CSV table of C-alpha atoms and ligand atoms in Angstrom, one decimal:
chain,number,residue,atom,x,y,z
I,1,THR,CA,0.0,0.0,0.0
I,2,LEU,CA,1.3,3.5,-0.9
I,3,SER,CA,0.3,6.3,1.3
I,4,PRO,CA,-2.4,8.6,-0.1
I,5,THR,CA,-1.2,12.1,-0.9
I,6,LEU,CA,-2.7,15.4,-0.1
I,7,THR,CA,-2.3,18.5,-2.3
I,8,PHE,CA,-0.9,21.8,-1.0
I,9,ASN,CA,-2.1,25.2,-2.0
I,10,ASP,CA,1.0,25.5,-4.2
I,11,GLY,CA,0.0,22.4,-6.3
I,12,ASN,CA,2.6,20.1,-4.9
I,13,THR,CA,1.6,16.9,-3.0
I,14,ILE,CA,2.7,15.3,0.3
I,15,PRO,CA,2.3,11.7,1.4
I,16,GLN,CA,-0.3,11.8,4.2
I,17,LEU,CA,1.6,9.3,6.3
I,18,GLY,CA,5.2,10.0,7.1
I,19,TYR,CA,7.9,9.0,9.6
I,20,GLY,CA,9.3,11.4,12.2
I,21,VAL,CA,12.8,11.2,13.8
I,22,TRP,CA,12.8,13.5,16.9
I,23,GLN,CA,15.0,12.2,19.7
I,24,VAL,CA,16.8,9.7,17.3
I,25,GLU,CA,20.6,9.8,17.4
I,26,ASP,CA,22.3,10.5,14.1
I,27,ASP,CA,23.7,7.0,13.6
I,28,VAL,CA,20.4,5.4,14.7
I,29,ALA,CA,18.5,7.7,12.3
I,30,GLU,CA,20.4,6.2,9.4
I,31,LYS,CA,19.3,2.7,10.4
I,32,VAL,CA,15.7,3.4,11.2
I,33,VAL,CA,15.0,5.7,8.2
I,34,ARG,CA,16.3,2.8,6.1
I,35,GLN,CA,13.8,0.5,7.9
I,36,ALA,CA,11.1,3.0,7.4
I,37,PHE,CA,11.8,3.1,3.6
I,38,GLU,CA,11.7,-0.7,3.6
I,39,ALA,CA,8.4,-0.7,5.4
I,40,GLY,CA,6.9,1.6,2.7
I,41,PHE,CA,7.3,5.1,4.2
I,42,ARG,CA,8.4,7.7,1.6
I,43,HIS,CA,8.0,10.8,3.7
I,44,ILE,CA,10.5,11.7,6.4
I,45,ASP,CA,10.3,14.5,9.0
I,46,THR,CA,13.5,15.8,10.5
I,47,ALA,CA,14.8,19.2,11.8
I,48,LYS,CA,18.2,20.9,12.3
I,49,ILE,CA,17.7,20.7,16.1
I,50,TYR,CA,17.2,16.9,16.0
I,51,GLY,CA,20.9,16.6,15.1
I,52,ASN,CA,20.2,13.8,12.6
I,53,GLU,CA,19.9,15.4,9.2
I,54,ALA,CA,23.2,13.8,8.2
I,55,GLY,CA,22.0,10.3,9.2
I,56,VAL,CA,18.7,10.9,7.4
I,57,GLY,CA,20.8,12.0,4.4
I,58,ARG,CA,22.9,8.8,4.5
I,59,ALA,CA,19.8,6.7,4.6
I,60,ILE,CA,18.4,8.5,1.5
I,61,ALA,CA,21.7,8.1,-0.3
I,62,SER,CA,21.8,4.3,0.3
I,63,SER,CA,18.1,3.8,-0.3
I,64,GLY,CA,18.1,3.4,-4.0
I,65,LEU,CA,15.1,5.7,-4.1
I,66,THR,CA,15.0,8.7,-6.5
I,67,PRO,CA,14.2,12.2,-5.2
I,68,GLU,CA,10.9,12.0,-7.0
I,69,GLN,CA,10.0,8.9,-4.9
I,70,ILE,CA,10.6,10.5,-1.5
I,71,PHE,CA,9.4,13.5,0.4
I,72,ILE,CA,11.8,15.2,2.9
I,73,THR,CA,11.0,17.9,5.4
I,74,THR,CA,13.4,19.8,7.6
I,75,LYS,CA,12.9,22.8,9.9
I,76,LEU,CA,14.6,26.1,10.6
I,77,TRP,CA,15.7,26.3,14.2
I,78,ASN,CA,14.8,29.3,16.5
I,79,ALA,CA,18.3,30.6,16.8
I,80,ASP,CA,18.5,30.9,13.0
I,81,GLN,CA,15.4,33.1,12.5
I,82,GLY,CA,15.9,36.3,10.5
I,83,TYR,CA,16.3,36.7,6.7
I,84,GLU,CA,20.0,36.2,6.1
I,85,SER,CA,20.5,33.7,8.8
I,86,THR,CA,17.7,31.6,7.4
I,87,LEU,CA,19.3,31.5,3.9
I,88,THR,CA,22.6,30.3,5.5
I,89,ALA,CA,20.9,27.7,7.9
I,90,PHE,CA,19.0,26.3,4.9
I,91,GLU,CA,22.1,25.6,2.9
I,92,GLU,CA,23.8,24.0,5.9
I,93,SER,CA,20.8,21.7,6.4
I,94,MET,CA,20.9,20.8,2.6
I,95,ASP,CA,24.6,20.0,2.9
I,96,ARG,CA,23.9,17.6,5.8
I,97,LEU,CA,21.0,16.0,4.0
I,98,GLY,CA,23.0,15.8,0.7
I,99,LEU,CA,20.0,17.0,-1.3
I,100,GLU,CA,19.8,19.3,-4.3
I,101,THR,CA,16.2,20.3,-3.6
I,102,LEU,CA,14.1,20.0,-0.5
I,103,ASP,CA,10.4,19.1,-0.5
I,104,LEU,CA,9.3,21.1,2.5
I,105,TYR,CA,11.0,23.6,4.8
I,106,LEU,CA,9.2,24.7,8.0
I,107,ILE,CA,9.8,27.5,10.5
I,108,HIS,CA,10.1,25.3,13.6
I,109,TRP,CA,8.5,27.7,16.2
I,110,MET,CA,6.8,31.1,15.8
I,111,GLN,CA,8.8,32.6,18.7
I,112,PRO,CA,6.5,35.6,19.3
I,113,LYS,CA,8.8,37.4,21.6
I,114,GLN,CA,11.8,37.1,19.2
I,115,ASP,CA,9.3,38.4,16.6
I,116,LYS,CA,11.5,37.6,13.5
I,117,TYR,CA,9.0,35.2,11.9
I,118,VAL,CA,7.8,37.5,9.2
I,119,ASP,CA,11.4,38.2,8.0
I,120,THR,CA,12.1,34.5,8.3
I,121,TRP,CA,9.0,33.7,6.2
I,122,LYS,CA,10.3,36.1,3.5
I,123,ALA,CA,13.5,34.1,3.3
I,124,LEU,CA,11.5,30.9,2.8
I,125,ILE,CA,9.6,32.6,0.1
I,126,GLU,CA,12.9,33.6,-1.6
I,127,LEU,CA,14.2,30.0,-1.3
I,128,GLN,CA,11.0,28.7,-3.0
I,129,LYS,CA,11.4,31.3,-5.7
I,130,ARG,CA,15.0,30.2,-6.3
I,131,GLY,CA,13.8,26.6,-6.6
I,132,ARG,CA,15.8,25.4,-3.6
I,133,VAL,CA,12.6,24.2,-1.8
I,134,LYS,CA,9.4,23.0,-3.4
I,135,SER,CA,7.0,23.9,-0.6
I,136,ILE,CA,7.2,26.1,2.5
I,137,GLY,CA,5.2,26.0,5.7
I,138,VAL,CA,5.4,26.6,9.5
I,139,SER,CA,5.2,24.8,12.7
I,140,ASN,CA,3.9,25.8,16.1
I,141,PHE,CA,2.1,29.0,15.2
I,142,THR,CA,-1.1,30.6,16.4
I,143,ALA,CA,-3.9,31.6,14.1
I,144,GLU,CA,-2.9,35.2,14.6
I,145,GLY,CA,0.7,34.5,13.6
I,146,LEU,CA,-0.5,32.6,10.4
I,147,GLN,CA,-2.7,35.6,9.5
I,148,ARG,CA,0.2,38.0,10.0
I,149,LEU,CA,2.3,36.0,7.5
I,150,ILE,CA,-0.5,36.1,5.0
I,151,ASP,CA,-1.2,39.8,5.5
I,152,GLU,CA,2.4,40.9,5.3
I,153,THR,CA,3.6,38.7,2.4
I,154,GLY,CA,0.5,37.4,0.6
I,155,VAL,CA,2.0,33.9,0.7
I,156,VAL,CA,-0.1,31.3,2.5
I,157,PRO,CA,1.9,28.5,4.2
I,158,ALA,CA,1.3,25.1,2.6
I,159,ILE,CA,1.1,23.3,5.9
I,160,HIS,CA,1.0,23.9,9.7
I,161,GLN,CA,2.7,21.3,11.8
I,162,ILE,CA,1.3,21.3,15.4
I,163,GLU,CA,0.9,19.1,18.4
I,164,LEU,CA,-2.2,17.1,17.6
I,165,HIS,CA,-3.6,13.8,19.0
I,166,PRO,CA,-6.9,12.6,20.3
I,167,TYR,CA,-6.4,14.2,23.7
I,168,PHE,CA,-5.5,17.5,22.1
I,169,SER,CA,-7.3,17.6,18.8
I,170,GLN,CA,-6.7,21.2,17.8
I,171,ARG,CA,-10.2,21.6,16.2
I,172,GLU,CA,-10.0,25.5,16.0
I,173,LEU,CA,-6.5,25.6,14.4
I,174,ARG,CA,-7.5,22.8,12.0
I,175,GLU,CA,-10.6,24.7,11.0
I,176,PHE,CA,-8.7,28.0,10.7
I,177,GLY,CA,-6.1,26.3,8.5
I,178,ALA,CA,-8.7,24.7,6.3
I,179,SER,CA,-10.4,28.1,5.8
I,180,LYS,CA,-7.1,29.5,4.5
I,181,GLY,CA,-6.0,26.5,2.4
I,182,ILE,CA,-3.4,25.4,4.9
I,183,LEU,CA,-3.0,21.6,5.5
I,184,THR,CA,-2.6,20.5,9.1
I,185,GLN,CA,0.2,18.1,10.1
I,186,ALA,CA,0.1,16.3,13.5
I,187,TRP,CA,3.2,16.1,15.7
I,188,SER,CA,3.3,13.7,18.6
I,189,PRO,CA,0.3,12.0,16.9
I,190,LEU,CA,0.5,9.1,19.3
I,191,GLY,CA,0.6,11.3,22.3
I,192,GLN,CA,4.3,10.3,22.6
I,193,GLY,CA,3.2,6.7,23.3
I,194,GLY,CA,1.8,7.4,26.8
I,195,GLU,CA,-1.6,7.1,28.3
I,196,LEU,CA,-3.4,7.4,24.9
I,197,LEU,CA,-2.2,4.0,23.7
I,198,GLU,CA,-3.7,2.5,26.9
I,199,ASP,CA,-7.0,4.3,26.5
I,200,ALA,CA,-10.1,2.0,26.8
I,201,THR,CA,-12.0,3.6,24.0
I,202,VAL,CA,-9.0,3.3,21.7
I,203,ALA,CA,-8.5,-0.3,22.8
I,204,GLY,CA,-12.1,-1.2,22.1
I,205,ILE,CA,-11.9,0.2,18.6
I,206,ALA,CA,-8.6,-1.6,18.1
I,207,ALA,CA,-10.2,-5.0,19.1
I,208,LYS,CA,-13.1,-4.4,16.8
I,209,HIS,CA,-10.8,-3.9,13.8
I,210,GLN,CA,-8.2,-6.5,14.9
I,211,ALA,CA,-5.7,-3.6,14.9
I,212,THR,CA,-3.4,-2.1,17.5
I,213,PRO,CA,-4.1,1.1,19.5
I,214,ALA,CA,-1.3,2.9,17.6
I,215,GLN,CA,-2.9,1.9,14.3
I,216,VAL,CA,-6.3,3.1,15.4
I,217,VAL,CA,-4.9,6.5,16.4
I,218,ILE,CA,-3.0,6.8,13.1
I,219,ALA,CA,-6.1,5.8,11.1
I,220,TRP,CA,-8.1,8.5,13.0
I,221,HIS,CA,-5.5,11.1,11.9
I,222,LEU,CA,-5.8,9.9,8.3
I,223,ALA,CA,-9.6,9.9,8.4
I,224,ILE,CA,-9.9,13.5,9.7
I,225,GLY,CA,-7.5,14.8,7.0
I,226,ASN,CA,-4.2,15.3,8.9
I,227,VAL,CA,-0.8,14.7,7.6
I,228,VAL,CA,0.7,12.4,10.3
I,229,ILE,CA,4.3,11.5,11.2
I,230,PRO,CA,4.5,8.8,14.0
I,231,LYS,CA,7.9,8.0,15.4
I,232,SER,CA,9.3,4.7,16.4
I,233,VAL,CA,12.8,3.2,16.5
I,234,THR,CA,11.5,-0.4,16.8
I,235,GLU,CA,11.3,-2.1,13.4
I,236,SER,CA,8.2,-4.1,14.2
I,237,ARG,CA,6.4,-0.9,15.3
I,238,ILE,CA,7.6,1.0,12.2
I,239,ARG,CA,5.9,-1.7,10.1
I,240,GLU,CA,2.9,-1.7,12.4
I,241,ASN,CA,2.5,2.1,12.1
I,242,TYR,CA,2.8,2.0,8.3
I,243,ALA,CA,0.1,-0.8,8.1
I,244,ALA,CA,-2.3,1.6,9.7
I,245,LEU,CA,-3.0,2.6,6.1
I,246,ASP,CA,-5.0,-0.7,5.9
I,247,VAL,CA,-7.2,0.2,8.9
I,248,THR,CA,-10.5,2.0,8.0
I,249,LEU,CA,-12.5,3.4,10.8
I,250,ASP,CA,-16.3,4.0,10.5
I,251,SER,CA,-18.0,7.3,11.6
I,252,GLU,CA,-18.9,5.8,15.0
I,253,ASP,CA,-15.2,5.1,15.7
I,254,ILE,CA,-14.2,8.6,14.6
I,255,ASP,CA,-16.9,10.2,16.7
I,256,ALA,CA,-15.8,8.2,19.8
I,257,ILE,CA,-12.2,9.2,19.3
I,258,ASN,CA,-13.2,12.8,18.8
I,259,GLY,CA,-14.9,12.6,22.1
I,260,LEU,CA,-11.6,11.9,23.9
I,261,ASP,CA,-10.4,15.5,23.5
I,262,ARG,CA,-9.4,17.2,26.7
I,263,THR,CA,-8.9,20.8,25.4
I,264,ALA,CA,-12.1,22.1,27.0
I,265,ALA,CA,-10.9,20.9,30.4
I,266,GLY,CA,-7.7,22.9,29.8
I,267,GLU,CA,-5.7,19.7,29.5
I,268,GLY,CA,-4.3,17.4,26.8
I,269,ARG,CA,-1.3,19.5,25.6
I,270,ILE,CA,2.0,17.7,26.1
I,271,GLY,CA,4.5,20.2,24.7
I,272,PRO,CA,5.0,24.0,24.9
I,273,ASP,CA,2.3,26.5,23.9
I,274,PRO,CA,3.5,28.3,20.8
I,275,ALA,CA,1.7,31.5,21.8
I,276,VAL,CA,4.1,31.9,24.8
I,277,SER,CA,7.1,29.7,23.9
I,278,ASP,CA,10.2,31.7,23.1
Z,301,NAD,P1,4.7,10.1,18.8
Z,301,NAD,O1,3.4,10.6,19.2
Z,301,NAD,O2,5.0,9.8,17.3
Z,301,NAD,O3,5.1,8.9,19.7
Z,301,NAD,C1,6.3,8.2,19.5
Z,301,NAD,C2,6.4,7.2,20.7
Z,301,NAD,O4,5.2,6.4,20.7
Z,301,NAD,C3,7.6,6.2,20.4
Z,301,NAD,O5,8.8,6.7,21.0
Z,301,NAD,C4,7.1,5.0,21.2
Z,301,NAD,O6,7.3,5.1,22.6
Z,301,NAD,C5,5.6,5.0,21.0
Z,301,NAD,N1,5.2,4.2,19.8
Z,301,NAD,C6,5.3,4.5,18.5
Z,301,NAD,N2,4.8,3.5,17.8
Z,301,NAD,C7,4.2,2.6,18.6
Z,301,NAD,C8,3.5,1.5,18.5
Z,301,NAD,N3,3.2,1.0,17.3
Z,301,NAD,N4,3.0,0.8,19.6
Z,301,NAD,C9,3.3,1.3,20.8
Z,301,NAD,N5,4.0,2.4,21.0
Z,301,NAD,C10,4.5,3.1,20.0
Z,301,NAD,O7,5.8,11.2,19.3
Z,301,NAD,P2,6.9,12.2,18.7
Z,301,NAD,O8,8.1,11.6,18.3
Z,301,NAD,O9,6.9,13.3,19.7
Z,301,NAD,O10,6.2,12.9,17.4
Z,301,NAD,C11,6.4,12.3,16.1
Z,301,NAD,C12,7.2,13.2,15.2
Z,301,NAD,O11,6.6,14.5,15.1
Z,301,NAD,C13,8.6,13.5,15.7
Z,301,NAD,O12,9.5,12.4,15.6
Z,301,NAD,C14,9.0,14.7,14.9
Z,301,NAD,O13,9.3,14.3,13.6
Z,301,NAD,C15,7.7,15.5,15.0
Z,301,NAD,N6,7.6,16.5,16.0
Z,301,NAD,C16,7.7,17.8,15.7
Z,301,NAD,C17,7.6,18.8,16.7
Z,301,NAD,C18,7.6,20.2,16.3
Z,301,NAD,O14,7.8,21.1,17.2
Z,301,NAD,N7,7.4,20.5,15.0
Z,301,NAD,C19,7.6,18.4,18.0
Z,301,NAD,C20,7.5,17.0,18.4
Z,301,NAD,C21,7.6,16.1,17.4
């Protein structure tokens, strides 16, 4: 099974199911990205701050896959925000990845107090104009920050990568993104493998479909239209997560998982709040 693709507002496409490598050592990244390719993944999510762009690059180089067959994302780190420093940081990431052209470059965090994200966005627009990167987007923004990028540059991000899982389902930001033509990408889609994968509702749906809890959660992301990038460094789980493509939930399952959201109770978020994180 090949992952379905979604189409960006710039006309390019992204495989809806990808593989993330946060907290994976550089040498381990080479091994697990190769395993992810073997399992069927064609979309890899890394970042400068993960310290494993070189390992990802070695896995790409030895994969036998062509650039057209794969989709690679990396991210601009906070300390590199600003127009010129973004252009430099981009080339350094490309050298580590060993790529000619990048599929997707993201601003990693909005950094509202640093307040350099508009100039940083202008550098991403320039990199796209120069053909160095096919698509540009952001991560960890607020609706107001997204609107400001649009108002000040006229260029709408292709995608917004945010913390999103059944306990923190980001309904408002997903709807805002959809209204602007911005796809939503879920980070920590499995809730980092904690309580969510022990949840009784998820377990019940998993039993019904003869699937695992992780597969049910990934299938929920796919069903509600998210791009999703689960991480694992265990080969059997990498394969299991990819096989979530074969799990089809019905509307009752999706409603039940939607009902797990804890946002109204002021809970659910695992990571920092982009509105105040600097
Ligand atoms: P995740 O939600 O993907 O959970 C990963 C953890 O879940 C694993 O370490 C493992 O403990 C467990 N797990 C995975 N598959 C499993 C399975 N089949 N069965 C049982 N347990 C399983 O967490 P994540 O790594 O935080 O997020 C995924 C990716 O999102 C990252 O690797 C990274 O690429 C991206 N990310 C981006 C940001 C950002 O700021 N943009 C932040 C966090 C993560």
